[in-house]
Coordinates of C-alpha atoms in Angstrom, one line a residue:
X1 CA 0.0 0.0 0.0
X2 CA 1.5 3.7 -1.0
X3 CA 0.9 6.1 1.2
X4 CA 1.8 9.8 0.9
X5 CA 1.6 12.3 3.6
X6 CA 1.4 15.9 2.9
X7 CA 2.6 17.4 6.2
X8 CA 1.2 20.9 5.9
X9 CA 2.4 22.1 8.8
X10 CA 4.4 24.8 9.3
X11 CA 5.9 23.0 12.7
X12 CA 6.9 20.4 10.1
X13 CA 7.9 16.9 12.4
X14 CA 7.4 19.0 15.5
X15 CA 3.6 19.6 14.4
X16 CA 1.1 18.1 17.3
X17 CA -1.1 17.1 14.1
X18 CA 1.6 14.7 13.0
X19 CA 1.9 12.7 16.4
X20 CA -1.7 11.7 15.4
X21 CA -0.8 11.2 11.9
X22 CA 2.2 8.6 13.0
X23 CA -0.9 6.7 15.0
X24 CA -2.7 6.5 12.0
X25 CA -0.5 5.3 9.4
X26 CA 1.2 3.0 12.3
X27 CA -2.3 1.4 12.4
X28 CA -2.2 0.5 9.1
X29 CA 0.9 -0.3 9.1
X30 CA -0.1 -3.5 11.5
X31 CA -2.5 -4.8 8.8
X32 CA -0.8 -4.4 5.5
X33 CA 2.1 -3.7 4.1
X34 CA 3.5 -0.4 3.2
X35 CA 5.5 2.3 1.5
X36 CA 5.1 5.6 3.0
X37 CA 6.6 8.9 1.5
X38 CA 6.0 12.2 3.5
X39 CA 6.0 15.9 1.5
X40 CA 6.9 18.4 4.4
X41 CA 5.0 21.3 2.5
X42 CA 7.6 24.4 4.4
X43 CA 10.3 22.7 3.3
X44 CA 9.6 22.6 -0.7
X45 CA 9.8 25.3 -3.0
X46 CA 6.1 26.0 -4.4
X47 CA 5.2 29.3 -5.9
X48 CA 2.1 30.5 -5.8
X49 CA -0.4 29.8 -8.8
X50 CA -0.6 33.1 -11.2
X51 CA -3.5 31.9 -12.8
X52 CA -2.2 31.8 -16.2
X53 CA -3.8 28.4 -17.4
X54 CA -0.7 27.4 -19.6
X55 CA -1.8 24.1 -17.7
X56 CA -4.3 23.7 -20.0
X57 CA -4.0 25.1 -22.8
X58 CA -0.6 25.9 -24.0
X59 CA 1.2 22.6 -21.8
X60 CA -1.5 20.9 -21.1
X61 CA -0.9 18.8 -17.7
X62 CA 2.1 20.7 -17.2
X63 CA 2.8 23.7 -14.8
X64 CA 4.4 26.5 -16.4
X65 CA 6.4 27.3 -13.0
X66 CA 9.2 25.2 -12.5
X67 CA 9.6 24.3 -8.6
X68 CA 8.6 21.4 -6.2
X69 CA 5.1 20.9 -7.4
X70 CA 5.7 18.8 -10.3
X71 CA 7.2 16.0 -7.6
X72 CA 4.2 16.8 -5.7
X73 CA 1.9 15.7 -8.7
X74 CA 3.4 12.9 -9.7
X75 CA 3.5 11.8 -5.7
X76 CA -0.1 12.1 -5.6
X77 CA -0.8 10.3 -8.7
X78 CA 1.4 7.5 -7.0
X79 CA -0.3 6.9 -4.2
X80 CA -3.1 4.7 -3.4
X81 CA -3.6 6.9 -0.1
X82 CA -2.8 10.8 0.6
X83 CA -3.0 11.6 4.2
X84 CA -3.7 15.5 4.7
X85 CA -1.9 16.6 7.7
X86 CA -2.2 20.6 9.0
X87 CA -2.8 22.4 11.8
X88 CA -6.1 24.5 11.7
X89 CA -5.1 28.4 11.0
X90 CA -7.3 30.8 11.2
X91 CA -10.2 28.3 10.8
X92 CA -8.8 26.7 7.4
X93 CA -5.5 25.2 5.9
X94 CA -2.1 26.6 6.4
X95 CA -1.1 29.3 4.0
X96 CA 1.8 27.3 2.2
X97 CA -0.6 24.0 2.2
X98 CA -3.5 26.5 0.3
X99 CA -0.8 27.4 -1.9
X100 CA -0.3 23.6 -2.7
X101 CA -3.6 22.6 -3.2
X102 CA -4.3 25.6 -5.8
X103 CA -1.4 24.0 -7.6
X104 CA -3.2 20.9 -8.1
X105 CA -5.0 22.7 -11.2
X106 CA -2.6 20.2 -13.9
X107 CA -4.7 17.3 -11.9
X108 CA -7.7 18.7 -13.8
X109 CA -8.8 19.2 -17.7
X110 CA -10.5 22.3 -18.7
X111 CA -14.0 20.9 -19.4
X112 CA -17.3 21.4 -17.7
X113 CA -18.9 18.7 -15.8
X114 CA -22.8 18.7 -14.9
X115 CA -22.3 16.3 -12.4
X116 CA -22.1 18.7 -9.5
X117 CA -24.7 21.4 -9.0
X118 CA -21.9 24.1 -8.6
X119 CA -20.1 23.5 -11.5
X120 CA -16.5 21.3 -12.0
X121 CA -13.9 19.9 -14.1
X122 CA -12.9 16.3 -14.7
X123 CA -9.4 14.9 -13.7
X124 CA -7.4 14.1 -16.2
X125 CA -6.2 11.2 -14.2
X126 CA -8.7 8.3 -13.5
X127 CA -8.2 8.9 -9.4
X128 CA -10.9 6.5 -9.0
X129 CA -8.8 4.4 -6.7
X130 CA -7.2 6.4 -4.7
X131 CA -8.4 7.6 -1.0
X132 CA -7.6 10.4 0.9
X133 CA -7.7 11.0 4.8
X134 CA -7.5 14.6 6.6
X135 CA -6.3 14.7 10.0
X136 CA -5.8 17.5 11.5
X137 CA -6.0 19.3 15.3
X138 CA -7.1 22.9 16.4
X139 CA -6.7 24.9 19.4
X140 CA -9.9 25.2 20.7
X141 CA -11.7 22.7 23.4
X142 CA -13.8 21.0 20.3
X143 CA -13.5 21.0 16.6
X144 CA -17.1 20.7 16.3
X145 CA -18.0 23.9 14.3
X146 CA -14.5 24.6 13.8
X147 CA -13.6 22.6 10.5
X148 CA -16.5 24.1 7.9
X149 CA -14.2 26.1 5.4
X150 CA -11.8 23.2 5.6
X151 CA -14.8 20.3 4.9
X152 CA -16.3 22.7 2.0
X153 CA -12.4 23.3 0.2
X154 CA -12.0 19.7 0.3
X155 CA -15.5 18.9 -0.4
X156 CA -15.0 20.5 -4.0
X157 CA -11.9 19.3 -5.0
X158 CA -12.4 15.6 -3.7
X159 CA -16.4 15.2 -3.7
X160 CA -18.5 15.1 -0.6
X161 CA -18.2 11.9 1.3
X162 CA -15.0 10.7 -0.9
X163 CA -12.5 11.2 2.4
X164 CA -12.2 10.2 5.9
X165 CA -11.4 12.9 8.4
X166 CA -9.6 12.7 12.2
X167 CA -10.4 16.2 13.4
X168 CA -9.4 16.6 17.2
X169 CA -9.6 19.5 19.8
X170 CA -7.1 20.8 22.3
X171 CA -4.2 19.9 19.6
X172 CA -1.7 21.8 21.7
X173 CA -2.3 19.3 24.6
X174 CA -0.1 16.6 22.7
X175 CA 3.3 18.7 22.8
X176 CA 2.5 18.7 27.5
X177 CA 4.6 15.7 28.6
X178 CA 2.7 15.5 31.8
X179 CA -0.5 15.2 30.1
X180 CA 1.0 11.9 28.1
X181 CA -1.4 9.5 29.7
X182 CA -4.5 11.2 28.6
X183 CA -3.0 11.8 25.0
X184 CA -1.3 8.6 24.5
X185 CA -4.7 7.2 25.0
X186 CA -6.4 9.6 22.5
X187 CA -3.3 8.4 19.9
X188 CA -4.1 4.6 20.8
X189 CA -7.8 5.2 19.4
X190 CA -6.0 6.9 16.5
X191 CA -4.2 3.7 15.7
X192 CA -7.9 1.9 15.9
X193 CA -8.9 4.2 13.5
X194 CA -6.1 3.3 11.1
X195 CA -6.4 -0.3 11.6
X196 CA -9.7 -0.4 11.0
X197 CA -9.5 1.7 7.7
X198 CA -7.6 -0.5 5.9
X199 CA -9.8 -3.6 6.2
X200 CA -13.6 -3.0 7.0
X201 CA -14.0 0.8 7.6
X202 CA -13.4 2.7 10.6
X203 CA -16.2 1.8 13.4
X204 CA -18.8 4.0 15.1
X205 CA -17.0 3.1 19.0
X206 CA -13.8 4.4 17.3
X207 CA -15.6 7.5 16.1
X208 CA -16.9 8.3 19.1
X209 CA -14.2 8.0 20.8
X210 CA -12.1 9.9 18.7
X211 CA -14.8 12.6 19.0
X212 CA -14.8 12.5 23.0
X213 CA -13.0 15.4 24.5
X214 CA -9.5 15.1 26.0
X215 CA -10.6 17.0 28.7
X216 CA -13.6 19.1 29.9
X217 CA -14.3 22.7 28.0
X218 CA -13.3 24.6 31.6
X219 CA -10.3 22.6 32.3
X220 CA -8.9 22.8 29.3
X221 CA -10.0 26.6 28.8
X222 CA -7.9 26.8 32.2
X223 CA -5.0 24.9 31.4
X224 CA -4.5 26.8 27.9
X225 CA -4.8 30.5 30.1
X226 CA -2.0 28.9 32.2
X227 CA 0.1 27.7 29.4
X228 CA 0.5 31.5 28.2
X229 CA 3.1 32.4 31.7
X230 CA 1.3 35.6 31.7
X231 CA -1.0 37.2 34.5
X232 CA -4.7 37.9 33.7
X233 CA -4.5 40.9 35.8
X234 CA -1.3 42.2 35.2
X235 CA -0.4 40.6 32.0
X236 CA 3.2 40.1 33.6
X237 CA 5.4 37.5 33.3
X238 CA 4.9 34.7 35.7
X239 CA 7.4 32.5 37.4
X240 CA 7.7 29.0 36.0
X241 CA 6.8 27.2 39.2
X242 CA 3.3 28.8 39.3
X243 CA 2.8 28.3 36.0
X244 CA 3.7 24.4 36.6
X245 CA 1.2 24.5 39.9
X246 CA -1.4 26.6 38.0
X247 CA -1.4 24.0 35.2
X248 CA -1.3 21.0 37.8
X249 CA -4.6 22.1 39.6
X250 CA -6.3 22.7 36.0
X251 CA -6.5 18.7 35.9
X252 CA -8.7 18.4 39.1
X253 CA -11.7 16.4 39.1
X254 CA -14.6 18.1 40.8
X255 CA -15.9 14.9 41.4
X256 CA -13.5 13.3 43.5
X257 CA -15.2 16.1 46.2
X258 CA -15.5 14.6 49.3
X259 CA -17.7 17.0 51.3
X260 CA -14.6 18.6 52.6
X261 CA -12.0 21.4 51.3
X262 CA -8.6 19.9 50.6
X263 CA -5.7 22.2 51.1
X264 CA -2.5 21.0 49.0
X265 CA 0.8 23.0 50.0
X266 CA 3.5 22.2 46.9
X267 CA 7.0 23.3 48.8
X268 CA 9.3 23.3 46.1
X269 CA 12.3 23.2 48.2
X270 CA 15.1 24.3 44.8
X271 CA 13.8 27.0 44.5
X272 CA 12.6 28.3 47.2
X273 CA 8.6 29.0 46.4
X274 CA 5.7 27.7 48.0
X275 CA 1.5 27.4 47.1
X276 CA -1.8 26.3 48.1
X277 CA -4.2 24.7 46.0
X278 CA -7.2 24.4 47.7
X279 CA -9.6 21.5 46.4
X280 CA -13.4 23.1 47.1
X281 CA -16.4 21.5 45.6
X282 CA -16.9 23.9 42.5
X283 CA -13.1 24.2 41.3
X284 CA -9.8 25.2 42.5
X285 CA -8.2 28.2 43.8
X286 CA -4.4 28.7 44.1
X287 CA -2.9 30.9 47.4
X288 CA 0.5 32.7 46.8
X289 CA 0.4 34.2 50.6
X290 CA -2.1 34.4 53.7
X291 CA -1.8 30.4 53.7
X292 CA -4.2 28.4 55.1
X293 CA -3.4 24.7 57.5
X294 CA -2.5 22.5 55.2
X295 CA -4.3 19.1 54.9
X296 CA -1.1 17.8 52.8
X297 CA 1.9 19.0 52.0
X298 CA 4.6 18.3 49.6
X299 CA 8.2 19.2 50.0
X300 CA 10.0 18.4 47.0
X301 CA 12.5 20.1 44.4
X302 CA 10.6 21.5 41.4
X303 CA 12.8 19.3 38.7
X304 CA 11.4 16.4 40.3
X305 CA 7.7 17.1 40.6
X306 CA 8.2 18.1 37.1
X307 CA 10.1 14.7 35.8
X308 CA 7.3 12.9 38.5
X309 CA 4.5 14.7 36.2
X310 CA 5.9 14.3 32.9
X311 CA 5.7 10.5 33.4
X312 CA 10.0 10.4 33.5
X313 CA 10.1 9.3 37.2
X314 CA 7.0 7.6 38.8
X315 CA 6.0 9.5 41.8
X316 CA 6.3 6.3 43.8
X317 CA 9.6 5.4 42.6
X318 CA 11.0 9.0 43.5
X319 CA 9.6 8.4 47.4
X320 CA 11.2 4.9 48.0
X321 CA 14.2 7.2 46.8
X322 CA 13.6 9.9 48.9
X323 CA 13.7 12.6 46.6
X324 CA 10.4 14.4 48.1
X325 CA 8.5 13.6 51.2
X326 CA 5.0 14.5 52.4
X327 CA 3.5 15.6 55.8
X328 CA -0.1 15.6 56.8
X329 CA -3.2 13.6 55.4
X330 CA -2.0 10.5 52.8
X331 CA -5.1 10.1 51.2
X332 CA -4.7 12.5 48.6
X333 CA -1.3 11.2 47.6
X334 CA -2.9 7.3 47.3
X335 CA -6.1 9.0 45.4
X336 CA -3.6 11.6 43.2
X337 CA -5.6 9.8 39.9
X338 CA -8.8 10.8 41.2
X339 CA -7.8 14.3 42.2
X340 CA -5.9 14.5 39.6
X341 CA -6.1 12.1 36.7
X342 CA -5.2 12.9 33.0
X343 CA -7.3 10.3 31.4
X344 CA -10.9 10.4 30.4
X345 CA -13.2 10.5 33.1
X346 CA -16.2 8.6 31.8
X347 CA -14.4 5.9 30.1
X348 CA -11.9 5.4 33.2
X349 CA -14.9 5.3 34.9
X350 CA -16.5 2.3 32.8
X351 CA -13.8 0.4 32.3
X352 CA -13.3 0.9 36.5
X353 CA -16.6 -0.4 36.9
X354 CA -16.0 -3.2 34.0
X355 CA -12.7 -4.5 35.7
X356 CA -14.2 -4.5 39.3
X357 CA -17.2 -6.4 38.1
X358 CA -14.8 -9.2 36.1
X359 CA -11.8 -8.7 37.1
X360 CA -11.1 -7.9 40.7
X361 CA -10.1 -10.5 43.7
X362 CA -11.6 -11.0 46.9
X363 CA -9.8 -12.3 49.8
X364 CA -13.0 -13.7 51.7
X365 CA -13.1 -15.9 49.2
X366 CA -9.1 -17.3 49.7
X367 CA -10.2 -17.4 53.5
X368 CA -13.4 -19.5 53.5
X369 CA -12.7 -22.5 52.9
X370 CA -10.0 -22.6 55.7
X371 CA -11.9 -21.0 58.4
X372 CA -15.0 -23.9 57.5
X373 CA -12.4 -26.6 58.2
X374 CA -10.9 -24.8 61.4
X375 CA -14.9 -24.3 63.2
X376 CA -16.4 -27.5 61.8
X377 CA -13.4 -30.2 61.6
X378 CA -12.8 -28.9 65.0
X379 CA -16.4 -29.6 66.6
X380 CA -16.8 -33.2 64.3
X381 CA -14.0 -34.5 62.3
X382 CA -15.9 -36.4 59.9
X383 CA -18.9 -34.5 59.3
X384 CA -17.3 -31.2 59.5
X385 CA -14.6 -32.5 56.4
X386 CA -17.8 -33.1 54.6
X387 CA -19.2 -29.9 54.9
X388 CA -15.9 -28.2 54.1
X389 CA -15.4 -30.3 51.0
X390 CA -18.6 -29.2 49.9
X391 CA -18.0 -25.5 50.4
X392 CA -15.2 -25.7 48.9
X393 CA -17.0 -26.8 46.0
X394 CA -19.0 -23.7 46.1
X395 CA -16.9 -21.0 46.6
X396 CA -16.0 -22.2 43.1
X397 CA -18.9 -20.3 41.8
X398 CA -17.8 -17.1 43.5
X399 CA -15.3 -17.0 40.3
X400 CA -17.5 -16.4 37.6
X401 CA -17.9 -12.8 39.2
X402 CA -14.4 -12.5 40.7
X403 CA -11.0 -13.1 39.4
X404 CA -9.1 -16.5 40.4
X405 CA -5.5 -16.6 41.9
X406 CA -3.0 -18.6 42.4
X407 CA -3.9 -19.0 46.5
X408 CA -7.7 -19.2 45.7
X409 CA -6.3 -22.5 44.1
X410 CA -4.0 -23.3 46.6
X411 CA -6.1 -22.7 49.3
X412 CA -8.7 -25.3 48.0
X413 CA -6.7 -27.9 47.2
X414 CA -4.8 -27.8 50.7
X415 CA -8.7 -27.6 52.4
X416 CA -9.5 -30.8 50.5
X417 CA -6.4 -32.7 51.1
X418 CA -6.5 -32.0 54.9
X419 CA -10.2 -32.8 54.9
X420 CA -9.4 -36.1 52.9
X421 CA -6.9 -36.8 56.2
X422 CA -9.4 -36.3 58.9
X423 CA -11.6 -38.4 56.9
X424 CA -9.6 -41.1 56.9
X425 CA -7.9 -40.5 59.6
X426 CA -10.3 -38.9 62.1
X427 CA -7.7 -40.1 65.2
X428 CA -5.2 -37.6 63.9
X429 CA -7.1 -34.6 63.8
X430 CA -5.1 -33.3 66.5
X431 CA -2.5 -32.9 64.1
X432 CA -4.3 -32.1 60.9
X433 CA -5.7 -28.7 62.5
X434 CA -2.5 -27.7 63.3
X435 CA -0.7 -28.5 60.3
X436 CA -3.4 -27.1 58.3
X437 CA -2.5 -23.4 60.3
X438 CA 1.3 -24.4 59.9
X439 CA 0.2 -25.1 56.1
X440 CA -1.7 -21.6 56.0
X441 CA 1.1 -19.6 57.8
X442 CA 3.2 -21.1 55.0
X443 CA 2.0 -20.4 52.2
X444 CA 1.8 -16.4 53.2
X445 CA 5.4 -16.4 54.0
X446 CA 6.7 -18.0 51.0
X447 CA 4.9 -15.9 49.1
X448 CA 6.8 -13.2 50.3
X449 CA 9.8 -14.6 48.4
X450 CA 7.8 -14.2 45.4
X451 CA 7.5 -11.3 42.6
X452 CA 4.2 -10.7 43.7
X453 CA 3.1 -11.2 47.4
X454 CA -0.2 -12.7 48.9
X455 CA -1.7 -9.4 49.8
X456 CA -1.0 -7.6 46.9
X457 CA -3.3 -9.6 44.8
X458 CA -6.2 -8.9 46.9
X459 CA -5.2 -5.6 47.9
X460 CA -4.5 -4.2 44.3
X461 CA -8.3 -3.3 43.4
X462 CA -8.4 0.1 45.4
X463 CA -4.9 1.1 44.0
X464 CA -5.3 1.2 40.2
X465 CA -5.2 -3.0 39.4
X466 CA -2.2 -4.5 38.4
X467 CA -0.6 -1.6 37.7
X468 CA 0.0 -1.3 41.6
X469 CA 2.5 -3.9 41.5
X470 CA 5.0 -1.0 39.9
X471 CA 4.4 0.7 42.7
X472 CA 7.6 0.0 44.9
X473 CA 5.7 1.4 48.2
X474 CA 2.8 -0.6 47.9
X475 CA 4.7 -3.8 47.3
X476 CA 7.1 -2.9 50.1
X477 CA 3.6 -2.2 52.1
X478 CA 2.0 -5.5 51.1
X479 CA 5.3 -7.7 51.6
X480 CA 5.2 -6.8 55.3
X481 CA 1.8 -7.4 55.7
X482 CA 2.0 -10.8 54.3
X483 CA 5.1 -11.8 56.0
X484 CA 2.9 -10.6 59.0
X485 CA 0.2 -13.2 58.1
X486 CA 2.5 -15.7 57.3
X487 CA 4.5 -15.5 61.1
X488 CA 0.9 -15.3 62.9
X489 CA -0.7 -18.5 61.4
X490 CA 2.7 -19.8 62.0
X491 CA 2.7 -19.3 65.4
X492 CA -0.7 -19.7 65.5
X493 CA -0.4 -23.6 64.6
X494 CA 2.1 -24.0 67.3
X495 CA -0.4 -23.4 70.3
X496 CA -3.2 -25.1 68.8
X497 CA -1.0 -27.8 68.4
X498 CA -0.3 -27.6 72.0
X499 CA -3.6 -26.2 73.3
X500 CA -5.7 -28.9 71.6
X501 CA -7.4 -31.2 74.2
X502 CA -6.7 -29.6 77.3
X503 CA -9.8 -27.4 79.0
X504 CA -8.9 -24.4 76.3
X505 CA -9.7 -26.7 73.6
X506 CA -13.3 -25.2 73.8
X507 CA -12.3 -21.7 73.1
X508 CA -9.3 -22.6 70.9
X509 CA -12.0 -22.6 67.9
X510 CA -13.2 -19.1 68.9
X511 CA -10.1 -17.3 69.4
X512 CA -8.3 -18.9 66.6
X513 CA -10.9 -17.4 64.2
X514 CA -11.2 -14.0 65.7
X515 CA -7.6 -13.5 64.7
X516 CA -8.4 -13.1 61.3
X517 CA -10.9 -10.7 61.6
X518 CA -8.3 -8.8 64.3
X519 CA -6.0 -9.2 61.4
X520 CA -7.9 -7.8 58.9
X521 CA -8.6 -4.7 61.1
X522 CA -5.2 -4.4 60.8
X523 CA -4.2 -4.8 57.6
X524 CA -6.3 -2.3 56.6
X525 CA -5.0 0.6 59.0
X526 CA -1.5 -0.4 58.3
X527 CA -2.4 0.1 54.4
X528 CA -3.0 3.7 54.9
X529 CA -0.4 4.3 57.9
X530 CA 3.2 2.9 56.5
X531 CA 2.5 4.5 53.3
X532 CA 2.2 7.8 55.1
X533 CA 4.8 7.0 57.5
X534 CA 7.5 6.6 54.6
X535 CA 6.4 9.7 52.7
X536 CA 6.5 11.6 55.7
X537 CA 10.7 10.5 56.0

C-alpha cells in the first residue's frame, strides 16, 4: 500500500497534528504492508499559482512554474492513499498548504462537468482508486463547528463523502509531557482508526471515541490561560513554578469532592517558592500568601515534581528514593488519579466499573474454605470435612464474578487434602488442624519470596489494578503485611497444636478465628499508615 503524507504544517515533524498522523498510518501499518513517503510542505519550494492556465491550454498537464510541485503531482498520482496533515489556522488550511492545493490545477482538464450542482472539471487522471484521509488538530476545546471552510475546500476538490477525516480538539495538549497518559490514549484510538480503515471501515465506537473530549471545555480553557506564563490581571510575566502549579490544579476532578475542602501546600524546596491549591467542591483556587493549615503537603524540588509529572520518574519510585517527602493527610497522595487524573473521566470510569465487576479478587473468598475446616473439623471431624469439601465446592462459583489466583487454588486444594486426612484418619485430627494453620502460615510467608506477594493480589483493586505492583511502596507495604500473616498463622499452629485437648480446647475454635478478623482490622489501617509513615521520611 503507497501512502503519501502531505505534512502541511508549518511545525513540520514537531507539528502536534503529526503525532496523530504517525498513530494513524502505524495502524495501518499493523495490517498491510507499506511504502510511506511524507512531502513536508515548508520545506519545498512551491510558488504561488498566477492563474495563467498554460496548464491547460498551451502545456497541457504541465505547470508553467518550474519548482517542487511537479514531484508533488506525480506523488499524488502515485499513491493509493494521501493523508492531509495541518494544523487548523485561522479556521482553514495553512497558508503554504493552500498554496499547494491551488497548484493541483494540472490534476484537472479544462471541461465542464454537470455532475455537481456548482459546476466542476474532470481529472485528467482516472483517481478513482485512490483515498484520501485529513487529520488534523485545532486549538480550541472542540472542533465541532471549527472545521466548515476546511470540509467545503475539500468537499469541491475531492467530492462530498469521498475522504475520511480525524479532526481533534485541544491539539496543543499533545506537545505537554505531563499530560501523556491522557494523550497517548487519544493516539491509541487513532491507531484503531487506522487499523480499521484499511480492512472494513473505521467503526462507530472508534468514532466516538475519537470525537470524545480530552478534557472538559473549563479545564482545558484553564490549562491553555495557564500555558501563556502571563497574569490575567497584570499581564506580567509569571514565574515557571506557578505556572507548573497553576497547570497542575487545572486537571482536578470536581468529582473526586469529598464534602470537605482539601488544602495541597506544593513546597518546592530548589527553588525556594511555596503554594496552596485548595480542592473546594466547585473548582480550584491557588494561594501565593495568607496560607491556610494545610491538609497535605509536599516538599519536593521542582525538577522532580516536574520529571514525576511528565511520566520520567514515577511518583512512587521517587519516594522509595527519597527525593520528596510529604506531611499531613495520605489520602490524597494514594487517590492523586482521582484528584488529579489525566485520562478520560467517563471511560476510566466504565472500564473501573468493567474491571471490578470481572476482574477484581476477593480475599474472603481465599479465606473461606480454611476457616470452614478450622470451626467444623474442630467440633466433628468427619462430618465437619464433609461440609468443608462441599464449600469448597461452592466457593468455586464465586469466580464467575471475581478473578481467580494462584492462592484461591492453593487454598482449596490444601482444604480438601486435609479434609481427605481427617476423613480417613479422624484419630489424627489433632495434628491435621495444626498442620493445616502451619500449612496456612506457610503459604503467606513463602509468598513473600515471590515477585508478587499474597496481599498484593487482593489488595490491588483500590490502587489502580495490576498496575499497583510497579508501585515499589505498595509492594514494600503488602510484603510486610503478608510476611505478617505468614508468622501469625505460624505461630498460631504451634499453640493449637499444644492447646488442643486440654480445657482451652473449647475456646481454641473461637479465638483462633477471631484472629483473622483482628488481622484484617489491621491490615487495613497499616495500608494507609506505613505509606504515610514513609512519605513523611
Amino acid at each position: 500500500m503507497k501512502i503519501l503524507i502531505i505534512n502541511g504544517s508549518p511545525k513540520g515533524k514537531k507539528s502536534n497534528t503529526f503525532k496523530l498522523t504517525e498513530s494513524f498510518i502505524s495502524g495501518i501499518s499493523e495490517k498491510t504492508e507499506t511504502e510511506c513517503e511524507e512531502i513536508i510542505v515548508k520545506d519545498k519550494n512551491i510558488g504561488n499559482c498566477i492563474g495563467c492556465f498554460g496548464c491547460w491550454n498551451k502545456t497541457p498537464g504541465t505547470c508553467v512554474l518550474k519548482d517542487d510541485m511537479k514531484e508533488v503531482l506525480d506523488r499524488i498520482l502515485w499513491a493509493d492513499i494521501v493523508i492531509w496533515s495541518f494544523g487548523l489556522y485561522y479556521f482553514n488550511v495553512p497558508g503554504r498548504l493552500k498554496t499547494l492545493i491551488d497548484r493541483q490545477l494540472p490534476l484537472a482538464l479544462p471541461f465542464m462537468v454537470s455532475e455537481s450542482e456548482s459546476g466542476g472539471h474532470p481529472m485528467r487522471f482516472d483517481m478513482s482508486g485512490k483515498r484520501h484521509v485529513i487529520i488534523s488538530t485545532c486549538g480550541f476545546y472542540t472542533a465541532k463547528g471549527n472545521y466548515g471552510s476546511v470540509t467545503a475546500m475539500f468537499d469541491h476538490f475531492l467530492g462530498e463523502n469521498n475522504y475520511e477525516t480525524i479532526f481533534c480538539g485541544q491539539g496543543e495538549l499533545f506537545r505537554v509531557e505531563e499530560l501523556h497518559s491522557r494523550t497517548d490514549e487519544y493516539l491509541s484510538y487513532v491507531k484503531q482508526a487506522g487499523q480499521e480503515f484499511i480492512t472494513e471501515g473505521i467503526s462507530q465506537q472508534t468514532r466516538d471515541s475519537l470525537n470524545e473530549l480530552l478534557f472538559s471545555r473549563e479545564t482545558f480553557e484553564a490549562m491553555a490561560d495557564a500555558s501563556w506564563g502571563v497574569s490575567k490581571e497584570t499581564g506580567e510575566k509569571e514565574d515557571d513554578t506557578f505556572i507548573f502549579t497553576k497547570q497542575m490544579a487545572s486537571v482536578y476532578n470536581k468529582s473526586s469532592y469529598n464534602g470537605k475542602d482539601i488544602v495541597l501546600e506544593m513546597c518546592y524546596s530548589d527553588e525556594n517558592k511555596s503554594y496552596q491549591i485548595i480542592l473546594k467542591k466547585d473548582g480550584f483556587e491557588i494561594l501565593k500568601e495568607n496560607f491556610l493549615s494545610p491538609t497535605t503537603k509536599i516538599i519536593t524540588p521542582f525538577t522532580v515534581w516536574k520529571d514525576i509529572a511528565a511520566g520520567k520518574i514515577s511518583g512512587s519510585g521517587a519516594m522509595m528514593k527519597k527525593l520528596y517527602r510529604v506531611e499531613g493527610n495520605f489520602d490524597i497522595m494514594l487517590n492523586w488519579e482521582k484528584y488529579f487524573g489525566s485520562g478520560n473521566v467517563k471511560q476510566k470510569s466504565e472500564k473501573n466499573t468493567s474491571d471490578k465487576n470481572n476482574s477484581s479478587t476477593n480475599m474472603i473468598i481465599m479465606l473461606i474454605p480454611w476457616i470452614a475446616f478450622w470451626i467444623a473439623a474442630s467440633i466433628d471431624s468427619y462430618a465437619g470435612s464433609l461440609i468443608t469439601i462441599g464449600i469448597c465446592a461452592l466457593t468455586s462459583l464465586f469466580f464467575f464474578r471475581f478473578r481467580k489466583t494462584i492462592y484461591d487454588v492453593i487454598s482449596s486444594s490444601a482444604v480438601i487434602g486435609f479434609s481427605a486426612m481427617a476423613l480417613l484418619l479422624p484419630d489424627a485430627v489433632k495434628f491435621i488442624i495444626p498442620g493445616s494453620y502451619l500449612a496456612f502460615g506457610l503459604m503467606w510467608s513463602v509468598s513473600c519470596l515471590s515477585r508478587i506477594p499474597l496481599t498484593a493480589w487482593y489488595s490491588m483493586k483500590s490502587y489502580n489494578g495490576e498496575s499497583a505492583f510497579e508501585n515499589p511502596l505498595f509492594m514494600r507495604t503488602n510484603r510486610i503485611l503478608t510476611l505478617a500473616w505468614g508468622v501469625l498463622y505460624i505461630i498460631t499452629s504451634v499453640w493449637t497444636f499444644f492447646l488442643m485437648g486440654t480445657p482451652l480446647s473449647p475456646f481454641l475454635s473461637i479465638i483462633n478465628n477471631i484472629i483473622p478478623v483482628l488481622m484484617g482490622f489491621f491490615t487495613k489501617w497499616f495500608q494507609n499508615w506505613y505509606p504515610a509513615h514513609y512519605a513523611s521520611k
